[in-house]
mmCIF file of C-alpha atoms in Angstrom:
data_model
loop_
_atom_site.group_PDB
_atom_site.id
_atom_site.type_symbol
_atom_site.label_atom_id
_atom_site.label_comp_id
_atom_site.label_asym_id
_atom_site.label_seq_id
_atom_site.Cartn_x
_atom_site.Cartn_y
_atom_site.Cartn_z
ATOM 1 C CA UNK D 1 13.260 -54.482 36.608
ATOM 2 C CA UNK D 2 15.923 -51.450 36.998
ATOM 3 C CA UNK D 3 12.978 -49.646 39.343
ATOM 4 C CA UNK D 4 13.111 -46.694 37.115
ATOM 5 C CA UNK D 5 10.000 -45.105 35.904
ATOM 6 C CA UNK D 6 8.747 -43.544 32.798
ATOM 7 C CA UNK D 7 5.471 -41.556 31.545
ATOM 8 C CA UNK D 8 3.723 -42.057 29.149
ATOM 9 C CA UNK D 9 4.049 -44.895 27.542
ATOM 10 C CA UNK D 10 3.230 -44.007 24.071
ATOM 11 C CA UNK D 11 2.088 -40.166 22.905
ATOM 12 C CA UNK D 12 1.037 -39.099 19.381
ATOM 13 C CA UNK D 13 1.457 -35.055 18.723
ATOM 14 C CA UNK D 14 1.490 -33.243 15.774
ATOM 15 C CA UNK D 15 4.794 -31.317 14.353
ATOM 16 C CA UNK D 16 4.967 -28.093 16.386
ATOM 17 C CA UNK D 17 3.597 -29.250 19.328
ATOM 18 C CA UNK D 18 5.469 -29.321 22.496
ATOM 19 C CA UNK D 19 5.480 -32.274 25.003
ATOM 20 C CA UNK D 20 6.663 -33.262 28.382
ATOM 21 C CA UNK D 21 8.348 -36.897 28.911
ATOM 22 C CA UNK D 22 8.834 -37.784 32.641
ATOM 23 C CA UNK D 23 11.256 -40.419 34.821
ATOM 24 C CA UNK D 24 11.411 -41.060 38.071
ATOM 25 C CA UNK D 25 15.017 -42.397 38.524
ATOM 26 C CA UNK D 26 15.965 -45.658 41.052
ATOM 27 C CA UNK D 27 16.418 -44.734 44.459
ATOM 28 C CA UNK D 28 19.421 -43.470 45.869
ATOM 29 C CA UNK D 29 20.502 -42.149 42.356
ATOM 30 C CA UNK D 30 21.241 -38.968 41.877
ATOM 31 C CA UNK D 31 22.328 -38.771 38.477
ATOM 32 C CA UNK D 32 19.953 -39.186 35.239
ATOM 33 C CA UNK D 33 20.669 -38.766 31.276
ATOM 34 C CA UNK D 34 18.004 -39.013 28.588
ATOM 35 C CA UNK D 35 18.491 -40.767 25.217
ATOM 36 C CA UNK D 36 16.923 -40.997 22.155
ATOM 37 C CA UNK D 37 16.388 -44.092 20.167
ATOM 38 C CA UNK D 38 15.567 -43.883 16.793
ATOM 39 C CA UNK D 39 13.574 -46.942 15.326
ATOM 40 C CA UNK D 40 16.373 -50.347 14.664
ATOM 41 C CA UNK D 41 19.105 -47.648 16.110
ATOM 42 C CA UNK D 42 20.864 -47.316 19.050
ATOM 43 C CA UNK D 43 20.427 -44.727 21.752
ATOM 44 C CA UNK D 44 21.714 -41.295 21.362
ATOM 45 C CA UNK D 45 22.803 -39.348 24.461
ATOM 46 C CA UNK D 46 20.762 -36.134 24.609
ATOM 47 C CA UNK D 47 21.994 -34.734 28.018
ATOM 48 C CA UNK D 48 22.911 -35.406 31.768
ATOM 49 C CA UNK D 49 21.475 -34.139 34.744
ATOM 50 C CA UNK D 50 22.806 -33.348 38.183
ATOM 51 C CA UNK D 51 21.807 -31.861 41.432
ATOM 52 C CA UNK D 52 19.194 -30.265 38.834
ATOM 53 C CA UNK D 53 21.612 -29.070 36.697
ATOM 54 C CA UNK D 54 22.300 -29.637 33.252
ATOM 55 C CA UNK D 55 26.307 -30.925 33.145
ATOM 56 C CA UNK D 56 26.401 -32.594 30.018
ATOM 57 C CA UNK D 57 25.005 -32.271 26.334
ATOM 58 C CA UNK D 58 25.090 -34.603 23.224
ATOM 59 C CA UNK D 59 24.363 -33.363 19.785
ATOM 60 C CA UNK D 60 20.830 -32.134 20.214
ATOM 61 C CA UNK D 61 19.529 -28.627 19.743
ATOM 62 C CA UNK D 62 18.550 -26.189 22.564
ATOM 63 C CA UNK D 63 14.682 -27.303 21.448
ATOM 64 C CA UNK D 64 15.806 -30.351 23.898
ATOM 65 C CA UNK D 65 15.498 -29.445 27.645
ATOM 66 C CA UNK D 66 15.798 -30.569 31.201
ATOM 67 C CA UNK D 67 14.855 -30.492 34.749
ATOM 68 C CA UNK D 68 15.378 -32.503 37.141
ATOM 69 C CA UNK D 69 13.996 -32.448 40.904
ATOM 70 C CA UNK D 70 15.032 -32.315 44.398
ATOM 71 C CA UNK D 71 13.602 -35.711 44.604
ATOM 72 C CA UNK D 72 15.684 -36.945 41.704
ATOM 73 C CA UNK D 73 12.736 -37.190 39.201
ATOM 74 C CA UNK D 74 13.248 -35.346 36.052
ATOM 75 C CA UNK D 75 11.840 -33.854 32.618
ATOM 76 C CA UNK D 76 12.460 -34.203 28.720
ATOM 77 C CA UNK D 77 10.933 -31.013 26.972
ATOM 78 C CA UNK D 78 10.903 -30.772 23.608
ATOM 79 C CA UNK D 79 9.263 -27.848 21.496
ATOM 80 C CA UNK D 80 8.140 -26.966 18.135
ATOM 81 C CA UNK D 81 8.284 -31.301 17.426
ATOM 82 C CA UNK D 82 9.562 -32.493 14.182
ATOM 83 C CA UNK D 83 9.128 -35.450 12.273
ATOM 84 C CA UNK D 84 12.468 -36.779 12.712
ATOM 85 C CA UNK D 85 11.741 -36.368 16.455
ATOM 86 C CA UNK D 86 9.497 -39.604 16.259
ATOM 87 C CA UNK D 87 11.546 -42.236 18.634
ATOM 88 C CA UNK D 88 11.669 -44.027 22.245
ATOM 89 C CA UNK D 89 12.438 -41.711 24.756
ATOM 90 C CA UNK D 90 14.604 -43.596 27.425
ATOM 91 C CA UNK D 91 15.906 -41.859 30.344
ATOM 92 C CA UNK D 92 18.769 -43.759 32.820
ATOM 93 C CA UNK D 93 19.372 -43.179 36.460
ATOM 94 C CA UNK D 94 23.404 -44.029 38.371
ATOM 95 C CA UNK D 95 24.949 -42.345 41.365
ATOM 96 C CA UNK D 96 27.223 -40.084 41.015
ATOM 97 C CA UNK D 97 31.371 -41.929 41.116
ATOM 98 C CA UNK D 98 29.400 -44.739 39.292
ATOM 99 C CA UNK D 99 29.648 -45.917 35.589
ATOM 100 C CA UNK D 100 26.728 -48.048 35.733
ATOM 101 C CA UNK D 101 23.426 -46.517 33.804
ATOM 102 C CA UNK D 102 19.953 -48.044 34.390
ATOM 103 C CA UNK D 103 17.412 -47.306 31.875
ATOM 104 C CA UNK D 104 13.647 -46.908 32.055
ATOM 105 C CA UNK D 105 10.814 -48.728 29.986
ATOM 106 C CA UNK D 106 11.098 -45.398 27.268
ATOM 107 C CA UNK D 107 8.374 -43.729 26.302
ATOM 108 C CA UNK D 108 7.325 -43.640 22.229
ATOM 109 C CA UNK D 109 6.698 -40.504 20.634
ATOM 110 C CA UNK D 110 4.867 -40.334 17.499
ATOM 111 C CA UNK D 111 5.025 -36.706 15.483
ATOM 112 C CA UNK D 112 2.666 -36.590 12.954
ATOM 113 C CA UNK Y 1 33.981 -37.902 16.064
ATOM 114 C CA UNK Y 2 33.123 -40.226 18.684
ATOM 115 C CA UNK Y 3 31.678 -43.780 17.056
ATOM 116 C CA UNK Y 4 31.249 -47.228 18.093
ATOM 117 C CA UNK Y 5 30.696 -49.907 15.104
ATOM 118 C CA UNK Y 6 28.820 -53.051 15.725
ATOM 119 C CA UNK Y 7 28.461 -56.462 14.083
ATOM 120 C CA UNK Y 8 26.736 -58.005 12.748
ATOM 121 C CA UNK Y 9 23.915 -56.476 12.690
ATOM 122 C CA UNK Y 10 21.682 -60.115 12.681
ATOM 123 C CA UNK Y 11 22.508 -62.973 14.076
ATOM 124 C CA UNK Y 12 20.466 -66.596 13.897
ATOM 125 C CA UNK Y 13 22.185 -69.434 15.869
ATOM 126 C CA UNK Y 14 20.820 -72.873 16.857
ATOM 127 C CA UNK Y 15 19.984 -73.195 20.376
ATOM 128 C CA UNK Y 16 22.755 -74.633 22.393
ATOM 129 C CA UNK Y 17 25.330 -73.134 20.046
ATOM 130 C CA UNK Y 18 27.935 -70.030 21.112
ATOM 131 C CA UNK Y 19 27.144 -66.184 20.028
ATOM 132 C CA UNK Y 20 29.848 -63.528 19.808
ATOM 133 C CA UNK Y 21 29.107 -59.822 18.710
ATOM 134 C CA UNK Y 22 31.716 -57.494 18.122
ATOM 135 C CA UNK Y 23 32.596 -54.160 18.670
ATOM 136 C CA UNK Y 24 35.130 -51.187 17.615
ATOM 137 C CA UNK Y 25 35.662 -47.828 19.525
ATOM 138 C CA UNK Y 26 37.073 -44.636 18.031
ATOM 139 C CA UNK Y 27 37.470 -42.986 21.145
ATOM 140 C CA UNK Y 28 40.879 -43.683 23.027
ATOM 141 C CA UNK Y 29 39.654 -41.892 26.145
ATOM 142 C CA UNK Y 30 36.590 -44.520 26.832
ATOM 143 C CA UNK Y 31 37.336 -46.524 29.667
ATOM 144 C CA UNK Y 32 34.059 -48.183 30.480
ATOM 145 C CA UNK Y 33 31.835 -50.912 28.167
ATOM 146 C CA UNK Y 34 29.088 -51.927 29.222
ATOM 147 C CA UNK Y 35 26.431 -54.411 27.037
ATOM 148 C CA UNK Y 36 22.657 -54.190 27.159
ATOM 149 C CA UNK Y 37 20.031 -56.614 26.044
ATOM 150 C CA UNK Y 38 16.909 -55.260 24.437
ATOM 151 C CA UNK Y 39 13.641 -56.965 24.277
ATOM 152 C CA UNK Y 40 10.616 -55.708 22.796
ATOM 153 C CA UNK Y 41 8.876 -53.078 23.956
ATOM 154 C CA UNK Y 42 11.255 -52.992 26.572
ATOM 155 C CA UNK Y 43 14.488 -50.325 27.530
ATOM 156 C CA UNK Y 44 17.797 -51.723 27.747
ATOM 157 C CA UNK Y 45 18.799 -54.267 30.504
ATOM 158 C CA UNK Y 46 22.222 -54.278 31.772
ATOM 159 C CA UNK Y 47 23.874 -58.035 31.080
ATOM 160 C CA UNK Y 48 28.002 -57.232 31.871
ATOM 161 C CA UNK Y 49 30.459 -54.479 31.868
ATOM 162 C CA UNK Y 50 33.848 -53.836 31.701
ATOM 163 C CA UNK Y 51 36.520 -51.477 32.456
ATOM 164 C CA UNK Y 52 39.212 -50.661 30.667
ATOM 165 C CA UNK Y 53 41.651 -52.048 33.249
ATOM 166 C CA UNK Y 54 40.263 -55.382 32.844
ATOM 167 C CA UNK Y 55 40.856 -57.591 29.737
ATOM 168 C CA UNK Y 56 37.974 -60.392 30.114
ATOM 169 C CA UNK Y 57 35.389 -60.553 32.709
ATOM 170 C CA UNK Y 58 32.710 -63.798 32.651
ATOM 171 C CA UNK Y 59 29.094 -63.981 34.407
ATOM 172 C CA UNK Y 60 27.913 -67.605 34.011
ATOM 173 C CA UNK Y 61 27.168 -67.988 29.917
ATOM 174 C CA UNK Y 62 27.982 -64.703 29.111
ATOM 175 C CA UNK Y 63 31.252 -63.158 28.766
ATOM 176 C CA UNK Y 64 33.435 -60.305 27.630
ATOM 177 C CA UNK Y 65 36.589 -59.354 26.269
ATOM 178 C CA UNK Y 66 38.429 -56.047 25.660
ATOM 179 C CA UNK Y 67 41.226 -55.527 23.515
ATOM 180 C CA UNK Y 68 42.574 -51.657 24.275
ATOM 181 C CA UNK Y 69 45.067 -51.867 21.908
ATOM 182 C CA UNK Y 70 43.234 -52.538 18.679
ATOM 183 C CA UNK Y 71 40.041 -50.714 20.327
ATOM 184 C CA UNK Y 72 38.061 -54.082 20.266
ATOM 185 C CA UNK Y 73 35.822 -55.498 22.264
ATOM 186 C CA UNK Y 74 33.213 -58.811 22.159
ATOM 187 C CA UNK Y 75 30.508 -60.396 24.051
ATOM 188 C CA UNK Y 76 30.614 -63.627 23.575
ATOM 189 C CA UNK Y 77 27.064 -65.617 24.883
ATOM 190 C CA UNK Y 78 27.326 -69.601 25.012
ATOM 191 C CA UNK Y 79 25.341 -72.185 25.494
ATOM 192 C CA UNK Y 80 22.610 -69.981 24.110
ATOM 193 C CA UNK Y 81 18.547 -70.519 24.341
ATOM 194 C CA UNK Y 82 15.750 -68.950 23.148
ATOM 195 C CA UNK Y 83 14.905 -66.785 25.784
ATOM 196 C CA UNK Y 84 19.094 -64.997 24.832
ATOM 197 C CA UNK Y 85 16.828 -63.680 21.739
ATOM 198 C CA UNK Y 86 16.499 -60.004 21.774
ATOM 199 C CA UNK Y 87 18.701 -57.023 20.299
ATOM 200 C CA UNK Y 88 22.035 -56.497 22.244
ATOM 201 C CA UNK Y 89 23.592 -53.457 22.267
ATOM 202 C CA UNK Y 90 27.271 -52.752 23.068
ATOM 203 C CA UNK Y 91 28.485 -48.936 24.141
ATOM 204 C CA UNK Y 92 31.633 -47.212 24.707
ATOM 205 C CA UNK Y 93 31.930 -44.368 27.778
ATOM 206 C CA UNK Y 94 34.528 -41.810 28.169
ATOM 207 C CA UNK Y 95 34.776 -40.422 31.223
ATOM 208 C CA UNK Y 96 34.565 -36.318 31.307
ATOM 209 C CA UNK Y 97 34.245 -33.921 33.465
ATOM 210 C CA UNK Y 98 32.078 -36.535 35.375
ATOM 211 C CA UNK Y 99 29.133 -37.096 32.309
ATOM 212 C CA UNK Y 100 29.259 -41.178 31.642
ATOM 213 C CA UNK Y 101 28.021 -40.230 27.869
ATOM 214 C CA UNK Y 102 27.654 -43.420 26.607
ATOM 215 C CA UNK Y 103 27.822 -44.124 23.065
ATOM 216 C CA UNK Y 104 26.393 -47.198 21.416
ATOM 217 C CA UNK Y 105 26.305 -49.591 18.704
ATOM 218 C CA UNK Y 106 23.785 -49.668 16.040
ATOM 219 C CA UNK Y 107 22.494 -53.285 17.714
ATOM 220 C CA UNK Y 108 22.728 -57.012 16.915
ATOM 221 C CA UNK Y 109 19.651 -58.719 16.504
ATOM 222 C CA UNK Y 110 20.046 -62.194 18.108
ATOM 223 C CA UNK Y 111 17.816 -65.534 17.285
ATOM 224 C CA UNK Y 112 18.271 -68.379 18.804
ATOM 225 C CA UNK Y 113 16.307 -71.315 16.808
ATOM 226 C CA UNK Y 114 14.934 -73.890 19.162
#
């Protein structure tokens, strides 16, 4: 186990809803990024967080958004949902000057 | 664009027998390669890494190779037994402006037949 968190597990919503996926990264790490991983796909990079600021973006629209905490746990908001946004939900913790990710459980979104 | 290219996409080998999964980069900056093995249900597990200063690095049965030159690199699993069966991932990260985006493979999915 990496000893990073994720919640929920699974969530269904309906397109247009909004929801809130949450991490708690491994301790001591200060860094986390959120992924999406599209059923028999590979992860996507959404974004990076650090010292609760956004400092790095993949090719997702501003729908997608962060926070992250003074206690290094963070948030992956996504509005009006689509279809397409159906997927695991993984978020990965590192400290900072390190390569090394370490990914959460994921948590399964189902739009309908 | 940035792409990493994966194969093969399945994989069935006899228990006991070796595994190697292969990878291509487009990137020339990436300088880190890390491989993840995916169970069910499960997120992605860190199995070995390399930098791009290093051309082979080997953990017990697993090991992996990086060719810079051609933009190559391989894990190669021997020895393998059922419990190696999952999907394995393989991901490229270039370094900027301190973001480790990692991009990854589309995913080998590994049997290994008692």
């Amino acid at each position: 186990e990496t000893g990073v968190t994720q919640s929920p597990t699974h969530l269904i919503k309906t397109r247009g809803q909004q929801v809130t996926l949450r991490c708690s990264s491994q301790s001591g790490h200060n860094t986390v990024s959120w992924y999406q991983q599209a059923l028999g796909q590979g992860p996507q990079f959404i974004f990076q967080y650090y010292r609760e600021e956004e400092n790095g973006r993949g090719n997702f629209p501003p729908r997608f958004s962060g926070l992250q905490f003074p206690n290094y746990s963070s948030e992956l908001n996504v509005n009006a949902l689509e279809l397409d946004d159906s997927a695991l939900y993984l978020c990965a913790s590192r400290s900072l000057g390190t390569e090394t990710q370490y990914f959460g459980p994921g948590t399964r979104l189902l739009v309908l | 664009g940035e792409n990493v290219e994966q194969h093969p996409s399945t994989l069935s080998v006899q228990e006991g027998d070796s595994a190697v999964i292969k990878c291509t980069y487009s990137d020339s900056a990436s300088n880190y390669f890390p491989w993840y093995k995916q169970e069910l249900g499960k997120g992605p597990q860190l199995i070995i890494d390399i930098r791009s200063n290093v051309g082979e690095k080997k953990d017990q049965r697993i090991a992996v190779t990086l060719n810079k030159t051609a933009k190559h690199f391989s894990l190669h699993i021997t020895e393998t037994q059922p419990e190696d069966s999952a999907v394995y991932f393989c991901a490229a990260s270039p370094l900027t402006s301190g973001t480790y985006k990692y991009i990854f493979g589309t995913g080998t999915r590994l049997k290994v037949l008692a």
